[in-house]
CSV table of C-alpha atoms in Angstrom, one decimal:
chain,number,residue,atom,x,y,z
A,1317,UNK,CA,0.0,0.0,0.0
A,1318,UNK,CA,1.3,3.4,-0.9
A,1319,UNK,CA,1.4,6.1,1.8
A,1320,UNK,CA,-0.3,9.3,0.6
A,1321,UNK,CA,2.0,12.3,0.1
A,1322,UNK,CA,0.4,15.3,1.9
A,1323,UNK,CA,1.7,18.8,1.7
A,1324,UNK,CA,1.1,21.7,4.1
A,1325,UNK,CA,-1.3,23.1,1.5
A,1326,UNK,CA,-3.4,20.1,1.1
A,1327,UNK,CA,-6.9,19.2,2.3
A,1328,UNK,CA,-6.9,15.5,2.7
A,1329,UNK,CA,-10.2,13.7,2.6
A,1330,UNK,CA,-10.0,10.9,5.2
A,1331,UNK,CA,-13.5,9.4,5.1
A,1332,UNK,CA,-16.4,9.2,2.7
A,1333,UNK,CA,-19.6,7.7,3.9
A,1334,UNK,CA,-23.3,8.2,3.2
A,1335,UNK,CA,-22.6,11.2,1.0
A,1336,UNK,CA,-20.4,13.0,3.5
A,1337,UNK,CA,-16.7,13.7,2.8
A,1338,UNK,CA,-14.7,14.2,6.0
A,1339,UNK,CA,-11.5,16.2,5.6
A,1340,UNK,CA,-8.9,18.5,7.3
A,1341,UNK,CA,-7.6,21.9,6.3
A,1342,UNK,CA,-3.8,21.9,6.5
A,1343,UNK,CA,-3.5,25.4,7.9
A,1344,UNK,CA,-5.7,24.6,11.0
A,1345,UNK,CA,-3.1,22.7,13.0
A,1346,UNK,CA,-3.0,25.3,15.7
A,1347,UNK,CA,-6.6,24.4,16.7
A,1348,UNK,CA,-7.7,21.4,18.7
A,1349,UNK,CA,-8.3,18.2,16.7
A,1350,UNK,CA,-11.4,18.6,14.5
A,1351,UNK,CA,-12.8,17.5,11.2
A,1352,UNK,CA,-14.9,19.2,8.5
A,1353,UNK,CA,-17.6,17.3,6.5
A,1354,UNK,CA,-19.4,18.3,3.4
A,1355,UNK,CA,-22.6,16.9,1.9
A,1356,UNK,CA,-24.1,18.5,-1.1
A,1357,UNK,CA,-24.1,22.3,-0.5
A,1358,UNK,CA,-23.9,21.8,3.3
A,1359,UNK,CA,-20.9,21.8,5.6
A,1360,UNK,CA,-20.1,21.1,9.3
A,1361,UNK,CA,-17.0,21.5,11.5
A,1362,UNK,CA,-16.8,19.2,14.4
A,1363,UNK,CA,-14.4,19.1,17.3
A,1364,UNK,CA,-13.1,15.7,18.2
A,1365,UNK,CA,-12.5,14.2,21.6
A,1366,UNK,CA,-15.4,14.6,22.4
A,1367,UNK,CA,-17.3,15.0,19.2
A,1368,UNK,CA,-19.4,18.1,19.1
A,1369,UNK,CA,-20.5,20.8,16.6
A,1370,UNK,CA,-18.2,23.8,16.1
A,1371,UNK,CA,-20.5,25.3,13.4
A,1372,UNK,CA,-22.6,24.2,10.5
A,1373,UNK,CA,-24.2,25.7,7.4
A,1374,UNK,CA,-26.6,24.4,4.9
A,1375,UNK,CA,-27.3,21.1,6.4
A,1376,UNK,CA,-30.7,19.8,7.5
A,1377,UNK,CA,-31.0,18.9,11.2
A,1378,UNK,CA,-31.1,15.2,10.3
A,1379,UNK,CA,-27.9,15.6,8.3
A,1380,UNK,CA,-26.2,17.3,11.3
A,1381,UNK,CA,-27.2,14.4,13.5
A,1382,UNK,CA,-25.9,11.9,10.9
A,1383,UNK,CA,-22.6,13.7,10.6
A,1384,UNK,CA,-22.2,13.7,14.3
A,1385,UNK,CA,-23.0,10.0,14.6
A,1386,UNK,CA,-20.5,9.2,11.8
A,1387,UNK,CA,-17.8,11.3,13.5
A,1388,UNK,CA,-18.6,9.6,16.9
A,1389,UNK,CA,-18.5,6.1,15.3
A,1390,UNK,CA,-15.2,6.9,13.6
A,1391,UNK,CA,-13.7,9.2,16.3
A,1392,UNK,CA,-10.6,7.0,16.9
A,1393,UNK,CA,-9.9,6.7,13.2
A,1394,UNK,CA,-10.4,10.5,12.7
A,1395,UNK,CA,-8.1,11.4,15.6
A,1396,UNK,CA,-5.5,9.0,14.3
A,1397,UNK,CA,-5.6,10.6,10.8
A,1398,UNK,CA,-5.5,14.1,12.4
A,1399,UNK,CA,-2.3,13.3,14.3
A,1400,UNK,CA,-0.8,11.4,11.4
A,1401,UNK,CA,-1.5,14.3,9.0
A,1402,UNK,CA,-0.2,17.1,11.2
A,1403,UNK,CA,2.9,15.2,12.2
A,1404,UNK,CA,3.8,14.8,8.5
A,1405,UNK,CA,3.2,18.5,7.7
A,1406,UNK,CA,5.3,20.0,10.6
A,1407,UNK,CA,8.3,21.9,9.4
């Protein structure tokens, strides 16, 4: 398996499920661990550990609940990918 090459300017998508794409912004490493998720025209930012909403726009309440549930179910994986990504992009 090839290890992805991530740059400090990238936005890696780490999970796709039920129409959501979960990703990080490379420039947000000074913030606590979190993930963004988009579905259609909607978006949500969720803090990890514990999972909770930072903000959301354009998602229906049911989609917000679904995004939170997916983040909770995959919290360990998302945290692992957060730390892996930001360790690789440190100068």
